[in-house]
mmCIF file of C-alpha atoms in Angstrom:
data_model
loop_
_atom_site.group_PDB
_atom_site.id
_atom_site.type_symbol
_atom_site.label_atom_id
_atom_site.label_comp_id
_atom_site.label_asym_id
_atom_site.label_seq_id
_atom_site.Cartn_x
_atom_site.Cartn_y
_atom_site.Cartn_z
ATOM 1 C CA MET A 14 79.330 136.924 158.019
ATOM 2 C CA THR A 15 79.686 133.390 156.902
ATOM 3 C CA GLU A 16 82.418 132.246 154.529
ATOM 4 C CA ALA A 17 81.516 131.092 151.034
ATOM 5 C CA PRO A 18 81.762 127.365 150.662
ATOM 6 C CA SER A 19 84.850 126.161 148.804
ATOM 7 C CA PRO A 20 84.183 124.863 145.274
ATOM 8 C CA THR A 21 83.443 121.185 145.059
ATOM 9 C CA PRO A 22 86.227 119.283 143.280
ATOM 10 C CA GLN A 23 85.194 118.112 139.811
ATOM 11 C CA LYS A 24 84.423 114.427 139.651
ATOM 12 C CA GLY A 25 84.660 112.160 136.636
ATOM 13 C CA PRO A 26 86.689 112.642 133.453
ATOM 14 C CA ILE A 27 87.763 116.116 132.371
ATOM 15 C CA LYS A 28 85.591 117.459 129.564
ATOM 16 C CA ILE A 29 87.061 117.230 126.074
ATOM 17 C CA GLY A 30 86.780 120.997 125.548
ATOM 18 C CA GLN A 31 88.912 121.727 128.620
ATOM 19 C CA LEU A 32 91.554 119.256 127.453
ATOM 20 C CA LEU A 33 91.649 120.813 123.996
ATOM 21 C CA ILE A 34 92.090 124.304 125.459
ATOM 22 C CA LYS A 35 94.917 123.045 127.671
ATOM 23 C CA HIS A 36 96.802 120.969 125.080
ATOM 24 C CA THR A 37 96.072 122.737 121.764
ATOM 25 C CA SER A 38 95.765 126.291 120.420
ATOM 26 C CA LEU A 39 91.963 126.205 120.869
ATOM 27 C CA THR A 40 90.701 129.327 122.651
ATOM 28 C CA PRO A 41 87.741 129.542 125.068
ATOM 29 C CA GLU A 42 85.976 131.812 122.559
ATOM 30 C CA GLN A 43 86.336 129.222 119.788
ATOM 31 C CA LEU A 44 85.049 126.514 122.112
ATOM 32 C CA GLU A 45 81.985 128.619 122.974
ATOM 33 C CA GLU A 46 81.304 129.209 119.276
ATOM 34 C CA ALA A 47 81.560 125.480 118.540
ATOM 35 C CA LEU A 48 79.261 124.632 121.454
ATOM 36 C CA GLU A 49 76.647 127.061 120.105
ATOM 37 C CA ILE A 50 76.839 125.420 116.664
ATOM 38 C CA GLN A 51 76.567 121.970 118.239
ATOM 39 C CA LYS A 52 73.525 123.117 120.225
ATOM 40 C CA LYS A 53 71.769 124.350 117.058
ATOM 41 C CA GLU A 54 72.833 121.706 114.530
ATOM 42 C CA GLY A 55 73.621 118.681 116.686
ATOM 43 C CA GLY A 56 76.525 116.325 116.041
ATOM 44 C CA MET A 57 79.780 115.737 117.899
ATOM 45 C CA LEU A 58 81.724 118.647 119.355
ATOM 46 C CA GLY A 59 84.982 117.342 117.897
ATOM 47 C CA GLU A 60 83.504 117.231 114.392
ATOM 48 C CA VAL A 61 82.344 120.841 114.722
ATOM 49 C CA LEU A 62 85.789 121.981 115.909
ATOM 50 C CA ILE A 63 87.518 120.229 112.995
ATOM 51 C CA ARG A 64 84.985 121.543 110.467
ATOM 52 C CA LYS A 65 85.616 125.090 111.711
ATOM 53 C CA ASN A 66 89.405 124.492 111.456
ATOM 54 C CA PHE A 67 89.802 125.280 115.158
ATOM 55 C CA ILE A 68 91.763 122.047 115.744
ATOM 56 C CA LEU A 69 93.386 119.277 113.688
ATOM 57 C CA PRO A 70 92.095 115.664 113.657
ATOM 58 C CA HIS A 71 95.179 114.310 115.428
ATOM 59 C CA GLU A 72 94.757 116.906 118.193
ATOM 60 C CA LEU A 73 91.221 115.674 118.829
ATOM 61 C CA MET A 74 92.412 112.059 118.905
ATOM 62 C CA LYS A 75 95.183 112.950 121.357
ATOM 63 C CA ALA A 76 92.721 114.749 123.649
ATOM 64 C CA LEU A 77 90.290 111.816 123.559
ATOM 65 C CA CYS A 78 93.104 109.474 124.576
ATOM 66 C CA LEU A 79 94.003 111.762 127.484
ATOM 67 C CA GLN A 80 90.363 111.807 128.554
ATOM 68 C CA LEU A 81 90.048 108.010 128.412
ATOM 69 C CA GLY A 82 93.486 107.171 129.779
ATOM 70 C CA LEU A 83 94.723 105.618 126.517
ATOM 71 C CA VAL A 84 98.257 105.754 125.122
ATOM 72 C CA PHE A 85 98.561 107.959 122.018
ATOM 73 C CA ILE A 86 101.598 107.669 119.722
ATOM 74 C CA GLU A 87 102.079 110.383 117.129
ATOM 75 C CA ASP A 88 105.211 108.969 115.442
ATOM 76 C CA LEU A 89 105.067 105.200 114.852
ATOM 77 C CA LYS A 90 108.662 104.972 113.505
ATOM 78 C CA PRO A 91 107.915 102.356 110.793
ATOM 79 C CA ASN A 92 111.635 101.760 110.157
ATOM 80 C CA GLU A 93 111.888 100.218 113.639
ATOM 81 C CA ILE A 94 108.996 97.757 113.108
ATOM 82 C CA ASP A 95 110.162 94.192 112.443
ATOM 83 C CA PRO A 96 108.649 92.977 109.108
ATOM 84 C CA ALA A 97 108.362 89.496 110.640
ATOM 85 C CA LEU A 98 105.467 90.803 112.749
ATOM 86 C CA ILE A 99 103.251 91.250 109.668
ATOM 87 C CA LYS A 100 104.095 87.886 108.085
ATOM 88 C CA ASN A 101 100.669 86.312 108.714
ATOM 89 C CA ILE A 102 98.600 89.499 108.476
ATOM 90 C CA PRO A 103 97.084 90.245 105.025
ATOM 91 C CA ILE A 104 97.750 93.818 103.958
ATOM 92 C CA ASN A 105 94.084 94.244 103.032
ATOM 93 C CA TYR A 106 93.114 93.430 106.635
ATOM 94 C CA ALA A 107 95.707 95.845 108.023
ATOM 95 C CA LYS A 108 94.540 98.671 105.745
ATOM 96 C CA THR A 109 90.795 98.237 106.215
ATOM 97 C CA ARG A 110 91.118 97.812 110.004
ATOM 98 C CA GLU A 111 93.804 100.519 110.213
ATOM 99 C CA MET A 112 96.069 98.426 112.414
ATOM 100 C CA ILE A 113 99.819 97.742 112.455
ATOM 101 C CA PRO A 114 101.870 95.582 114.892
ATOM 102 C CA LEU A 115 104.628 97.575 116.590
ATOM 103 C CA LYS A 116 106.704 95.240 118.752
ATOM 104 C CA ILE A 117 106.679 92.294 121.123
ATOM 105 C CA GLU A 118 107.116 93.436 124.722
ATOM 106 C CA ASP A 119 108.688 91.219 127.372
ATOM 107 C CA THR A 120 106.518 91.388 130.511
ATOM 108 C CA PRO A 121 106.505 89.387 133.778
ATOM 109 C CA LYS A 122 103.471 87.513 132.403
ATOM 110 C CA GLY A 123 105.154 86.688 129.090
ATOM 111 C CA ASP A 124 105.382 88.204 125.632
ATOM 112 C CA VAL A 125 102.738 90.784 124.698
ATOM 113 C CA LEU A 126 102.192 92.085 121.161
ATOM 114 C CA SER A 127 101.787 95.851 120.994
ATOM 115 C CA ILE A 128 99.647 97.112 118.103
ATOM 116 C CA ALA A 129 98.640 100.579 116.913
ATOM 117 C CA VAL A 130 94.999 101.163 115.976
ATOM 118 C CA SER A 131 92.978 104.184 114.881
ATOM 119 C CA ASP A 132 89.818 102.878 116.586
ATOM 120 C CA PRO A 133 90.563 102.086 120.241
ATOM 121 C CA PHE A 134 87.013 100.819 120.804
ATOM 122 C CA SER A 135 87.176 97.871 118.376
ATOM 123 C CA ASN A 136 87.445 94.595 120.276
ATOM 124 C CA THR A 137 87.342 92.704 116.967
ATOM 125 C CA ILE A 138 90.890 93.746 116.061
ATOM 126 C CA VAL A 139 92.260 92.641 119.436
ATOM 127 C CA ASP A 140 90.455 89.291 119.177
ATOM 128 C CA ASP A 141 91.648 88.737 115.596
ATOM 129 C CA MET A 142 95.266 89.515 116.443
ATOM 130 C CA HIS A 143 95.158 87.250 119.489
ATOM 131 C CA VAL A 144 93.927 84.386 117.297
ATOM 132 C CA LEU A 145 96.530 85.102 114.587
ATOM 133 C CA THR A 146 99.525 85.413 116.920
ATOM 134 C CA GLY A 147 98.510 83.453 120.002
ATOM 135 C CA LYS A 148 99.798 86.314 122.161
ATOM 136 C CA PRO A 149 98.079 88.768 124.518
ATOM 137 C CA ILE A 150 97.451 92.086 122.752
ATOM 138 C CA LYS A 151 98.145 95.617 123.989
ATOM 139 C CA SER A 152 96.602 98.477 121.982
ATOM 140 C CA VAL A 153 97.928 101.992 121.549
ATOM 141 C CA VAL A 154 96.276 104.690 119.455
ATOM 142 C CA SER A 155 97.561 106.635 116.468
ATOM 143 C CA THR A 156 96.029 108.562 113.592
ATOM 144 C CA SER A 157 94.680 106.896 110.479
ATOM 145 C CA MET A 158 97.244 108.694 108.306
ATOM 146 C CA ARG A 159 100.212 107.550 110.430
ATOM 147 C CA ILE A 160 98.992 103.947 110.504
ATOM 148 C CA GLN A 161 98.381 103.775 106.738
ATOM 149 C CA ASP A 162 101.842 105.219 106.114
ATOM 150 C CA ALA A 163 103.425 102.650 108.451
ATOM 151 C CA ILE A 164 101.524 99.809 106.746
ATOM 152 C CA ASN A 165 102.821 100.853 103.316
ATOM 153 C CA ARG A 166 106.401 101.181 104.527
ATOM 154 C CA VAL A 167 106.580 97.955 106.554
ATOM 155 C CA TYR A 168 104.879 95.735 103.954
ATOM 156 C CA GLU A 169 107.078 97.268 101.266
ATOM 157 C CA ARG A 170 110.179 96.499 103.322
ATOM 158 C CA SER A 171 109.079 92.895 103.910
ATOM 159 C CA SER A 172 109.108 92.307 100.152
ATOM 160 C CA GLY A 173 112.174 94.422 99.460
ATOM 161 C CA ASN A 174 114.820 91.875 100.432
ATOM 162 C CA LEU A 175 113.612 89.446 97.774
ATOM 163 C CA VAL A 176 113.302 92.094 95.067
ATOM 164 C CA GLU A 177 116.912 93.201 95.577
ATOM 165 C CA LYS A 178 118.113 89.716 94.592
ATOM 166 C CA ILE A 179 116.222 89.632 91.291
ATOM 167 C CA GLU A 180 118.252 91.950 89.074
ATOM 168 C CA GLY A 181 120.445 90.056 86.625
ATOM 169 C CA GLN A 182 119.261 86.581 87.666
ATOM 170 C CA PHE A 183 116.506 85.964 85.076
ATOM 171 C CA GLU A 184 117.048 83.194 82.526
ATOM 172 C CA ASP A 185 113.877 82.353 80.630
ATOM 173 C CA GLU A 186 115.198 79.163 79.037
ATOM 174 C CA THR A 187 115.382 77.386 82.398
ATOM 175 C CA TYR A 188 111.600 77.328 82.955
ATOM 176 C CA ASP A 189 109.496 74.404 81.778
ATOM 177 C CA LEU A 190 105.832 75.379 81.915
ATOM 178 C CA GLU A 191 104.167 72.704 79.782
ATOM 179 C CA GLY A 192 101.492 72.069 82.441
ATOM 180 C CA PRO A 193 100.167 73.659 85.628
ATOM 181 C CA ILE A 194 102.721 73.915 88.426
ATOM 182 C CA ASP A 195 102.069 74.199 92.136
ATOM 183 C CA ILE A 196 103.741 77.416 93.258
ATOM 184 C CA LEU A 197 103.947 76.182 96.855
ATOM 185 C CA GLU A 198 106.402 73.499 95.731
ATOM 186 C CA ALA A 199 109.152 76.031 94.998
ATOM 187 C CA THR A 200 112.602 75.125 96.308
ATOM 188 C CA GLU A 201 115.529 77.093 97.646
ATOM 189 C CA ASP A 202 117.268 76.537 94.288
ATOM 190 C CA ASP A 203 114.672 78.577 92.417
ATOM 191 C CA ALA A 204 115.812 81.997 91.204
ATOM 192 C CA PRO A 205 114.705 84.994 93.290
ATOM 193 C CA VAL A 206 112.469 86.223 90.461
ATOM 194 C CA ILE A 207 110.522 82.928 90.547
ATOM 195 C CA LYS A 208 110.117 83.153 94.318
ATOM 196 C CA PHE A 209 108.965 86.762 94.081
ATOM 197 C CA VAL A 210 106.338 86.155 91.385
ATOM 198 C CA ASN A 211 105.127 82.990 93.136
ATOM 199 C CA SER A 212 104.796 84.780 96.464
ATOM 200 C CA LEU A 213 102.970 87.649 94.758
ATOM 201 C CA ILE A 214 100.405 85.305 93.198
ATOM 202 C CA PHE A 215 99.998 83.286 96.403
ATOM 203 C CA ARG A 216 99.478 86.447 98.425
ATOM 204 C CA ALA A 217 96.899 87.753 95.931
ATOM 205 C CA VAL A 218 94.907 84.502 96.046
ATOM 206 C CA LYS A 219 95.146 84.395 99.847
ATOM 207 C CA GLU A 220 93.773 87.936 100.095
ATOM 208 C CA LYS A 221 91.020 87.127 97.547
ATOM 209 C CA ALA A 222 92.249 89.711 95.056
ATOM 210 C CA SER A 223 90.637 89.673 91.617
ATOM 211 C CA ASP A 224 93.532 91.402 89.839
ATOM 212 C CA ILE A 225 97.257 92.028 90.179
ATOM 213 C CA HIS A 226 98.496 95.275 88.593
ATOM 214 C CA ILE A 227 102.209 95.874 87.997
ATOM 215 C CA GLU A 228 102.811 99.412 86.778
ATOM 216 C CA PRO A 229 106.204 101.016 86.011
ATOM 217 C CA PHE A 230 107.069 104.653 86.600
ATOM 218 C CA GLU A 231 110.205 106.694 86.015
ATOM 219 C CA LYS A 232 112.165 105.493 89.061
ATOM 220 C CA GLU A 233 110.022 102.730 90.571
ATOM 221 C CA PHE A 234 107.339 100.171 89.897
ATOM 222 C CA VAL A 235 104.161 99.629 91.900
ATOM 223 C CA VAL A 236 102.270 96.393 92.573
ATOM 224 C CA ARG A 237 98.586 96.765 93.381
ATOM 225 C CA PHE A 238 95.866 94.244 94.278
ATOM 226 C CA ARG A 239 92.217 94.791 93.433
ATOM 227 C CA VAL A 240 90.095 93.531 96.344
ATOM 228 C CA ASP A 241 86.313 93.987 96.263
ATOM 229 C CA GLY A 242 86.729 96.476 93.421
ATOM 230 C CA VAL A 243 89.264 98.676 95.248
ATOM 231 C CA LEU A 244 92.953 98.929 94.286
ATOM 232 C CA TYR A 245 95.432 98.722 97.178
ATOM 233 C CA ASP A 246 99.144 99.555 96.918
ATOM 234 C CA ILE A 247 101.102 96.460 97.948
ATOM 235 C CA ILE A 248 104.709 97.128 96.978
ATOM 236 C CA ARG A 249 106.732 100.071 95.704
ATOM 237 C CA GLN A 250 110.240 99.131 94.599
ATOM 238 C CA PRO A 251 113.119 100.567 92.534
ATOM 239 C CA LYS A 252 112.669 100.237 88.768
ATOM 240 C CA LYS A 253 115.671 97.916 88.284
ATOM 241 C CA ALA A 254 113.743 94.694 89.083
ATOM 242 C CA HIS A 255 110.723 95.457 86.891
ATOM 243 C CA ALA A 256 112.048 94.008 83.618
ATOM 244 C CA ALA A 257 112.949 90.643 85.173
ATOM 245 C CA ILE A 258 109.565 90.300 86.892
ATOM 246 C CA THR A 259 107.694 91.221 83.704
ATOM 247 C CA SER A 260 109.736 88.743 81.662
ATOM 248 C CA ARG A 261 109.082 85.947 84.164
ATOM 249 C CA ILE A 262 105.319 86.553 84.008
ATOM 250 C CA LYS A 263 105.400 86.684 80.180
ATOM 251 C CA VAL A 264 107.188 83.329 80.074
ATOM 252 C CA MET A 265 104.537 81.842 82.389
ATOM 253 C CA GLY A 266 101.871 83.134 79.966
ATOM 254 C CA VAL A 267 103.776 81.852 76.898
ATOM 255 C CA LEU A 268 104.197 85.355 75.480
ATOM 256 C CA ASP A 269 107.070 86.745 73.419
ATOM 257 C CA ILE A 270 109.436 88.284 75.956
ATOM 258 C CA ALA A 271 111.359 90.099 73.215
ATOM 259 C CA GLU A 272 108.252 91.983 72.055
ATOM 260 C CA LYS A 273 107.915 95.057 74.233
ATOM 261 C CA ARG A 274 106.330 97.516 71.797
ATOM 262 C CA LEU A 275 102.948 95.824 71.257
ATOM 263 C CA PRO A 276 100.198 94.718 73.681
ATOM 264 C CA GLN A 277 100.022 90.963 74.338
ATOM 265 C CA ASP A 278 97.457 88.678 75.963
ATOM 266 C CA GLY A 279 97.882 85.189 77.396
ATOM 267 C CA ARG A 280 96.777 82.724 80.052
ATOM 268 C CA ILE A 281 98.577 81.169 82.999
ATOM 269 C CA LYS A 282 97.516 77.928 84.684
ATOM 270 C CA ILE A 283 99.002 77.126 88.085
ATOM 271 C CA LYS A 284 98.152 75.225 91.246
ATOM 272 C CA ILE A 285 98.168 76.567 94.780
ATOM 273 C CA ALA A 286 98.019 73.834 97.426
ATOM 274 C CA GLY A 287 96.436 71.532 94.844
ATOM 275 C CA LYS A 288 93.773 74.065 93.817
ATOM 276 C CA ASP A 289 93.642 75.089 90.153
ATOM 277 C CA VAL A 290 94.046 78.799 89.505
ATOM 278 C CA ASP A 291 93.588 80.213 86.016
ATOM 279 C CA MET A 292 94.849 83.716 85.224
ATOM 280 C CA ARG A 293 94.342 85.981 82.235
ATOM 281 C CA LEU A 294 97.464 87.979 81.431
ATOM 282 C CA SER A 295 97.620 91.322 79.657
ATOM 283 C CA THR A 296 100.696 93.446 78.924
ATOM 284 C CA VAL A 297 100.606 96.996 77.559
ATOM 285 C CA PRO A 298 103.666 99.075 76.606
ATOM 286 C CA THR A 299 104.000 102.439 78.352
ATOM 287 C CA HIS A 300 106.575 105.225 78.349
ATOM 288 C CA PHE A 301 108.382 103.686 81.349
ATOM 289 C CA GLY A 302 108.061 99.984 80.448
ATOM 290 C CA GLU A 303 105.396 97.324 80.197
ATOM 291 C CA ARG A 304 102.324 97.469 82.416
ATOM 292 C CA VAL A 305 101.103 94.013 83.452
ATOM 293 C CA VAL A 306 97.641 93.001 84.641
ATOM 294 C CA LEU A 307 96.762 89.506 85.898
ATOM 295 C CA ARG A 308 93.082 88.603 86.316
ATOM 296 C CA ILE A 309 92.748 85.716 88.804
ATOM 297 C CA LEU A 310 90.118 83.034 88.168
ATOM 298 C CA GLU A 311 89.908 80.178 90.692
ATOM 299 C CA GLN A 312 88.589 77.266 88.634
ATOM 300 C CA SER A 313 87.987 74.888 91.515
ATOM 301 C CA GLY A 314 86.105 77.398 93.682
ATOM 302 C CA SER A 315 82.430 76.613 94.196
ATOM 303 C CA PRO A 316 79.957 79.305 93.017
ATOM 304 C CA LEU A 317 78.540 81.619 95.649
ATOM 305 C CA ASP A 318 74.846 81.619 96.470
ATOM 306 C CA LEU A 319 72.839 84.688 95.516
ATOM 307 C CA GLU A 320 72.394 85.399 99.216
ATOM 308 C CA GLN A 321 76.188 85.727 99.542
ATOM 309 C CA LEU A 322 76.446 88.437 96.872
ATOM 310 C CA GLY A 323 74.969 91.174 99.046
ATOM 311 C CA PHE A 324 71.433 91.251 97.642
ATOM 312 C CA SER A 325 68.614 92.034 100.038
ATOM 313 C CA GLU A 326 66.124 89.276 100.825
ATOM 314 C CA LYS A 327 63.500 91.099 98.752
ATOM 315 C CA ASN A 328 65.774 91.286 95.680
ATOM 316 C CA VAL A 329 66.839 87.633 95.990
ATOM 317 C CA LYS A 330 63.184 86.571 95.902
ATOM 318 C CA MET A 331 62.565 88.816 92.891
ATOM 319 C CA ILE A 332 65.587 87.393 91.017
ATOM 320 C CA HIS A 333 64.504 83.802 91.704
ATOM 321 C CA LYS A 334 61.035 84.648 90.415
ATOM 322 C CA LEU A 335 62.415 86.176 87.209
ATOM 323 C CA ILE A 336 64.975 83.507 86.292
ATOM 324 C CA PHE A 337 62.418 80.697 86.504
ATOM 325 C CA ARG A 338 60.102 82.300 83.971
ATOM 326 C CA LYS A 339 59.795 80.561 80.595
ATOM 327 C CA TYR A 340 60.358 83.743 78.596
ATOM 328 C CA GLY A 341 62.319 86.993 78.696
ATOM 329 C CA ILE A 342 65.992 87.903 79.079
ATOM 330 C CA PHE A 343 68.017 88.502 82.239
ATOM 331 C CA LEU A 344 70.841 91.026 81.751
ATOM 332 C CA VAL A 345 73.858 91.357 84.048
ATOM 333 C CA THR A 346 75.918 94.430 83.173
ATOM 334 C CA GLY A 347 78.785 96.343 84.699
ATOM 335 C CA PRO A 348 82.424 97.383 84.186
ATOM 336 C CA THR A 349 85.341 94.955 84.130
ATOM 337 C CA GLY A 350 85.851 93.272 87.489
ATOM 338 C CA SER A 351 82.464 94.258 88.885
ATOM 339 C CA GLY A 352 81.311 90.634 89.375
ATOM 340 C CA LYS A 353 79.241 89.837 86.269
ATOM 341 C CA SER A 354 80.615 86.293 85.877
ATOM 342 C CA THR A 355 80.328 85.635 89.608
ATOM 343 C CA THR A 356 76.703 86.765 89.554
ATOM 344 C CA LEU A 357 75.848 84.623 86.524
ATOM 345 C CA SER A 358 77.497 81.514 87.977
ATOM 346 C CA SER A 359 75.476 81.954 91.176
#
């Protein structure tokens, strides 16, 4: 009687289902059920398992990292991230790419910047960060929720030091705003509230935001930027600095800072690096204080071509054909901030 041959060792990466059974509460029976559904309906096994509530999204991500030999970090510890690391990284980029720098590691080959990403297969992020920092990049993986939370906390902390200095240091009579000023020419002698508002406007223009929203709540105020029609939280800070910031902006717009019970509208003209920026200012009283909205209009920016607005080639040709007719009317409609003026100027 011959002996049965010993089983051949498995080659290649361990299957994701086996990893999930080993490292999560997934049972073999649940895996079999999910595989049957995948066989009938198609799709990814992980998506089926999550849809059936057999596993959580972060458990799937952790198992994928184990399978591919990637480092997975569940707790990013945002309080330990140095705000200086995000100095040159626009918050809109960090949020849309779901990326946050963690630390600079000292290696035998020099400093390496460690970043957390939700998509470990994106080479674009690594290339972008290498260009921005000039350092080699090392990627680790975390969940989208953890990264977004870390982004909010670290960017909030980077602005917090300046906000803390604002309370009690606002004096409206010291500001001469007869003509446009260049906000990049601010000096160390300027009050913290001036520096904060200037940095807020500069950051909004740099990130190509169309609006700045400053909204007060019971215990805090929130600053949001509207970029490509989407509002992003930029800063959340204690309520105590809100009145000084609002008053500074109202002075820039030549509004009555004593009037806090009625809506007011104004305009602000400034320069950023020699470029004219015109802003429409609107204040509205609320239960917790005045809500401020700044609409940013770059006067010196050249109009975009129709091709740059996202129209298909077919629609661009149709629009050109229509606008050169000798009769008729061409209507551009949409809600506030949707790009009507940009479309017309193109």
